[in-house]
Every structure is written in structure tokens, then in C-alpha cells.
Tab-separated table of C-alpha atoms in Angstrom:
chain	number	residue	atom	x	y	z
I	1	ARG	CA	-69.782	12.964	86.322
I	2	LYS	CA	-70.143	15.084	83.090
I	3	GLU	CA	-66.439	17.137	81.526
I	4	VAL	CA	-68.704	20.849	81.729
I	5	GLU	CA	-71.482	21.046	83.606
I	6	GLN	CA	-74.228	24.089	82.438
I	7	ASP	CA	-77.215	24.828	83.629
I	8	PRO	CA	-79.346	24.016	80.550
I	9	GLY	CA	-81.876	27.265	81.306
I	10	PRO	CA	-84.400	28.987	79.595
I	11	PHE	CA	-83.544	32.023	80.232
I	12	ASN	CA	-86.187	34.132	79.683
I	13	VAL	CA	-85.084	38.233	79.800
I	14	PRO	CA	-86.661	41.308	78.859
I	15	GLU	CA	-84.129	43.859	76.160
I	16	GLY	CA	-81.878	45.918	77.833
I	17	ALA	CA	-81.511	43.397	80.819
I	18	THR	CA	-77.733	41.621	81.652
I	19	VAL	CA	-77.663	38.160	82.268
I	20	ALA	CA	-75.227	36.311	84.085
I	21	PHE	CA	-74.387	32.452	82.870
I	22	ASN	CA	-72.053	29.987	85.142
I	23	CYS	CA	-70.452	26.114	84.789
I	24	THR	CA	-67.765	23.762	86.210
I	25	TYR	CA	-65.194	21.739	84.761
I	26	SER	CA	-64.477	18.842	87.279
I	27	ASN	CA	-61.353	18.089	85.610
I	28	SER	CA	-58.844	20.618	86.964
I	29	ALA	CA	-55.535	19.759	84.057
I	30	SER	CA	-57.658	22.070	81.861
I	31	GLN	CA	-55.849	24.615	80.020
I	32	SER	CA	-58.233	26.697	77.945
I	33	PHE	CA	-61.918	27.921	78.185
I	34	PHE	CA	-64.105	29.895	76.200
I	35	TRP	CA	-67.660	30.238	75.880
I	36	TYR	CA	-68.902	29.423	72.082
I	37	ARG	CA	-72.160	30.427	70.606
I	38	GLN	CA	-74.763	28.412	69.035
I	39	ASP	CA	-78.170	29.256	67.169
I	40	CYS	CA	-81.016	27.065	67.267
I	41	ARG	CA	-79.765	24.160	64.116
I	42	LYS	CA	-76.976	25.842	64.010
I	43	GLU	CA	-73.187	25.368	64.475
I	44	PRO	CA	-71.232	26.663	66.975
I	45	LYS	CA	-69.329	29.498	66.690
I	46	LEU	CA	-66.344	31.625	69.537
I	47	LEU	CA	-67.768	34.453	71.441
I	48	MET	CA	-64.982	34.511	73.964
I	49	SER	CA	-61.989	33.013	75.324
I	50	VAL	CA	-61.760	33.372	78.672
I	51	TYR	CA	-58.716	34.201	80.902
I	52	SER	CA	-58.072	34.057	84.860
I	53	SER	CA	-58.131	38.169	84.533
I	54	GLY	CA	-61.165	38.387	83.041
I	55	ASN	CA	-61.627	39.395	79.771
I	56	GLU	CA	-64.178	41.994	78.319
I	57	ASP	CA	-65.677	41.875	74.876
I	58	GLY	CA	-68.414	44.713	74.373
I	59	ARG	CA	-71.325	43.829	76.361
I	60	PHE	CA	-70.061	40.254	76.829
I	61	THR	CA	-67.444	39.883	79.461
I	62	ALA	CA	-65.945	36.734	80.880
I	63	GLN	CA	-64.486	35.348	84.489
I	64	LEU	CA	-61.963	32.272	84.937
I	65	ASN	CA	-62.042	30.584	88.257
I	66	ARG	CA	-59.792	27.864	88.790
I	67	ALA	CA	-59.706	27.338	92.200
I	68	SER	CA	-63.108	26.594	92.257
I	69	GLN	CA	-63.091	25.048	88.434
I	70	TYR	CA	-65.800	27.727	87.367
I	71	ILE	CA	-66.237	29.489	84.364
I	72	SER	CA	-68.520	32.951	84.015
I	73	LEU	CA	-70.007	34.962	81.161
I	74	LEU	CA	-72.053	38.684	81.694
I	75	ILE	CA	-74.551	39.694	78.949
I	76	ARG	CA	-75.368	44.080	79.281
I	77	ASP	CA	-78.139	45.514	77.728
I	78	SER	CA	-79.518	42.171	75.970
I	79	LYS	CA	-80.188	42.683	72.661
I	80	LEU	CA	-82.850	40.104	70.508
I	81	SER	CA	-79.959	38.752	68.757
I	82	ASP	CA	-78.523	37.316	71.529
I	83	SER	CA	-81.000	34.715	71.650
I	84	ALA	CA	-79.134	31.439	71.359
I	85	THR	CA	-77.275	28.715	73.470
I	86	TYR	CA	-74.433	29.258	74.964
I	87	LEU	CA	-71.322	26.953	75.373
I	88	CYS	CA	-69.519	26.493	77.830
I	89	VAL	CA	-66.219	25.013	76.400
I	90	VAL	CA	-62.998	23.684	77.535
I	91	ASN	CA	-59.753	22.491	76.816
I	92	ARG	CA	-57.054	19.668	77.641
I	93	ASP	CA	-54.593	17.144	76.785
I	94	PHE	CA	-53.506	18.764	73.317
I	95	ASN	CA	-56.690	20.180	71.513
I	96	LYS	CA	-59.347	17.556	72.594
I	97	PHE	CA	-62.524	20.511	73.691
I	98	TYR	CA	-65.337	18.876	75.806
I	99	PHE	CA	-68.526	21.076	75.710
I	100	GLY	CA	-71.522	21.133	78.501
I	101	SER	CA	-74.673	21.120	76.646
I	102	GLY	CA	-74.868	25.047	76.730
I	103	THR	CA	-77.414	27.485	77.813
I	104	LYS	CA	-80.380	28.783	76.373
I	105	LEU	CA	-80.749	32.024	76.419
I	106	ASN	CA	-84.792	33.979	74.859
I	107	VAL	CA	-84.878	37.929	74.840
I	108	LYS	CA	-88.023	38.939	74.673
I	109	PRO	CA	-88.951	42.798	73.223
R	1	GLU	CA	-66.391	32.532	57.312
R	2	ALA	CA	-64.559	29.391	58.444
R	3	ASP	CA	-63.900	27.409	55.444
R	4	ILE	CA	-64.858	23.868	56.417
R	5	TYR	CA	-67.521	22.120	54.322
R	6	GLN	CA	-69.908	18.853	55.186
R	7	THR	CA	-71.741	17.591	52.455
R	8	PRO	CA	-74.079	15.837	52.492
R	9	ARG	CA	-76.040	18.466	54.716
R	10	TYR	CA	-79.179	15.788	54.908
R	11	LEU	CA	-79.334	12.253	54.552
R	12	VAL	CA	-82.641	9.969	55.389
R	13	ILE	CA	-81.490	6.350	54.851
R	14	GLY	CA	-82.161	2.695	55.409
R	15	THR	CA	-80.770	0.227	57.870
R	16	GLY	CA	-78.000	-1.660	57.145
R	17	LYS	CA	-76.835	1.006	54.173
R	18	LYS	CA	-73.375	2.156	54.293
R	19	ILE	CA	-72.265	5.631	54.157
R	20	THR	CA	-69.695	8.056	54.462
R	21	LEU	CA	-69.854	12.126	55.628
R	22	GLU	CA	-66.955	13.808	53.703
R	23	CYS	CA	-65.654	17.045	55.735
R	24	SER	CA	-63.352	19.326	53.583
R	25	GLN	CA	-61.273	21.831	55.089
R	26	THR	CA	-58.866	25.026	52.994
R	27	MET	CA	-57.370	26.937	56.521
R	28	GLY	CA	-54.873	24.051	56.339
R	29	HIS	CA	-55.374	22.910	59.763
R	30	ASP	CA	-54.040	19.999	61.208
R	31	LYS	CA	-56.301	19.589	63.352
R	32	MET	CA	-59.841	18.301	63.286
R	33	TYR	CA	-62.438	16.283	65.111
R	34	TRP	CA	-66.399	15.111	64.445
R	35	TYR	CA	-68.431	15.709	66.664
R	36	GLN	CA	-72.510	14.013	67.506
R	37	GLN	CA	-75.013	16.349	68.637
R	38	ASP	CA	-78.390	15.146	69.613
R	39	PRO	CA	-81.249	18.217	69.539
R	40	GLY	CA	-80.312	20.193	73.322
R	41	MET	CA	-77.795	17.385	74.417
R	42	GLU	CA	-74.548	18.098	74.405
R	43	LEU	CA	-71.573	18.332	71.709
R	44	HIS	CA	-69.517	14.971	71.947
R	45	LEU	CA	-66.581	14.056	70.658
R	46	ILE	CA	-65.889	11.006	68.745
R	47	HIS	CA	-62.559	10.577	67.190
R	48	TYR	CA	-60.176	13.458	65.858
R	49	SER	CA	-56.811	13.668	64.156
R	50	TYR	CA	-54.087	15.601	64.555
R	51	GLY	CA	-52.421	15.582	61.473
R	52	VAL	CA	-51.796	12.790	58.601
R	53	ASN	CA	-52.363	9.553	59.225
R	54	SER	CA	-53.451	10.211	62.909
R	55	THR	CA	-56.820	8.977	64.295
R	56	GLU	CA	-58.388	7.995	67.334
R	57	LYS	CA	-61.374	7.753	68.960
R	58	GLY	CA	-62.975	10.480	71.289
R	59	ASP	CA	-64.631	10.233	74.412
R	60	LEU	CA	-68.314	8.485	72.766
R	61	SER	CA	-68.241	5.091	71.151
R	62	SER	CA	-68.456	5.175	68.555
R	63	GLU	CA	-69.467	2.547	65.800
R	64	SER	CA	-68.281	4.834	62.974
R	65	THR	CA	-64.558	4.849	61.311
R	66	VAL	CA	-62.119	8.059	60.362
R	67	SER	CA	-59.414	8.466	57.510
R	68	ARG	CA	-56.794	11.094	57.502
R	69	ILE	CA	-55.240	10.808	54.080
R	70	ARG	CA	-55.324	14.521	53.321
R	71	THR	CA	-54.346	17.276	55.342
R	72	GLU	CA	-57.795	18.651	53.877
R	73	HIS	CA	-60.058	15.558	54.615
R	74	PHE	CA	-61.606	14.090	56.998
R	75	PRO	CA	-64.462	11.633	56.360
R	76	LEU	CA	-66.091	9.283	58.236
R	77	THR	CA	-67.797	5.791	57.416
R	78	LEU	CA	-70.483	4.123	59.134
R	79	GLU	CA	-70.552	0.718	57.810
R	80	SER	CA	-73.763	-0.979	58.361
R	81	ALA	CA	-75.925	2.611	59.237
R	82	ARG	CA	-78.997	1.868	62.593
R	83	PRO	CA	-81.503	4.345	63.768
R	84	SER	CA	-79.709	4.593	66.659
R	85	HIS	CA	-77.009	6.694	64.707
R	86	THR	CA	-79.578	8.806	64.061
R	87	SER	CA	-77.679	12.311	64.662
R	88	GLN	CA	-76.226	15.455	63.651
R	89	TYR	CA	-72.626	15.366	63.534
R	90	LEU	CA	-70.874	18.442	63.111
R	91	CYS	CA	-66.759	18.494	61.712
R	92	ALA	CA	-64.534	20.676	62.780
R	93	SER	CA	-60.360	22.533	62.665
R	94	SER	CA	-58.372	23.751	64.748
R	95	GLU	CA	-55.390	25.924	63.607
R	96	GLY	CA	-54.317	24.111	67.171
R	97	GLN	CA	-52.541	26.327	69.624
R	98	ALA	CA	-54.201	25.265	72.639
R	99	ASP	CA	-54.917	28.705	73.817
R	100	THR	CA	-56.696	30.203	71.172
R	101	GLY	CA	-59.461	27.431	71.252
R	102	GLU	CA	-60.808	28.304	68.032
R	103	LEU	CA	-62.600	25.760	66.899
R	104	PHE	CA	-63.973	26.207	62.700
R	105	PHE	CA	-67.152	24.676	62.521
R	106	GLY	CA	-68.834	22.812	59.128
R	107	GLU	CA	-72.556	23.293	59.327
R	108	GLY	CA	-72.945	19.164	59.496
R	109	SER	CA	-74.836	16.398	58.498
R	110	ARG	CA	-78.202	15.393	59.985
R	111	LEU	CA	-78.430	11.251	58.993
R	112	THR	CA	-81.826	10.082	59.603
R	113	VAL	CA	-81.523	5.897	59.607
R	114	LEU	CA	-84.579	4.371	59.236
């Protein structure tokens, strides 16, 4: 079983739409959780950390459900520049990071 | 911008050649990593290091080897490249606090073995 599972998409949405991505992780010992963004043929970059209490950064909201081993990312008022692949990442065993295969988002005019 | 650098960015070589992919960071990070990523696929951890003279294999078996003689330098070597090694190799570093989660990546080395 994969360490982190994500729906690969693509999610094709119009500008201004709200879109949500989910991922699940298999190891309950996972300690911390993140969303990274990867543009085509570029390196991944941290979008935001994910906390059990939920956290928001502008148009982006992340949630963690430890009981269900489930992480979500909500993007409101999508922009063309949000088009990218969103990677769900978990961290355990003293900073070993495990990446999902990513969910591709296409925001259309 | 992250201060982590990889060379070469692109490499096309023939089967059987020895190659070294260089990775350097100027942030003083103890933890460094090598990931392998095929197009459209997830990143797989192939090597990591928690500090000088510390190296461990990741979860994806790889024929490559690494060394960590200096904090800032974490090169990856393939003694005899094969077409199956064709992939993108991404080097990363982190400060080492589990809850910060920020991995700083280099721009990657895209390897093609003919």
C-alpha cells in the first residue's frame, strides 16, 4: 500500500471556483503533514503545513483528520496561477518525508 | 529563494558511464535528501543524510551511492549508468525540525541514459 494516496485528477475548474483536494496516509505514526505545490518540470515548494485544528493562508485552507488519516486542501476563488500539481506530504521517522503522486489542477479562464 | 544547487541540470550519457550528480546547499542544514521522480509520478526517497558521515538508503532501492563528507555537499554517484536510471533526481535539504516541514529543493538533474 502506498504511504500517501491522492486522486491524480486533473481537476479542471473555471477561474473563481472553489476546489478541494483530499489525500489519505497509511501510517498512523506520521507526525506532521504538508501541502506542496509543483509546477510543470519544476521542483516542489512548500504551500502550507497542516494542523489538526485546521489552518488558513489567504485563499487556501488545510485540514487534518488524524483519526481517519485524511488531509484536505481547499482553494477558494481559483486563479489561473493556481494551475499546478498539489502534493500531499507526510513526515515521520525523524524527518523522512513521503510524497503523494499529486493532484493536478487546471484553472481555465 | 532556496540556496540549494544541483549540477548538471541536464545530462545525456551512454550506458556504462560513471556519473556524479552534485548537490550543494549554503543554508547549513544538517539533513539532506535525494529523491527520484519520473514524469507524472510521485517523488521517491532514494538516499538521505542526517549530517556529516551519515548516509542511509531510502525506501526506493537504488543502485546509486552517496557521500556526506561536508555539511554543504551531498553528491550522488552511479558507477555504471543504465537506461533504467533515466529519471529526474531532486536534491533537498531541511533544518531538521520535524514540524517545520520545509524541504528546500534544488532545480533537479534530469538524466537520460541511452
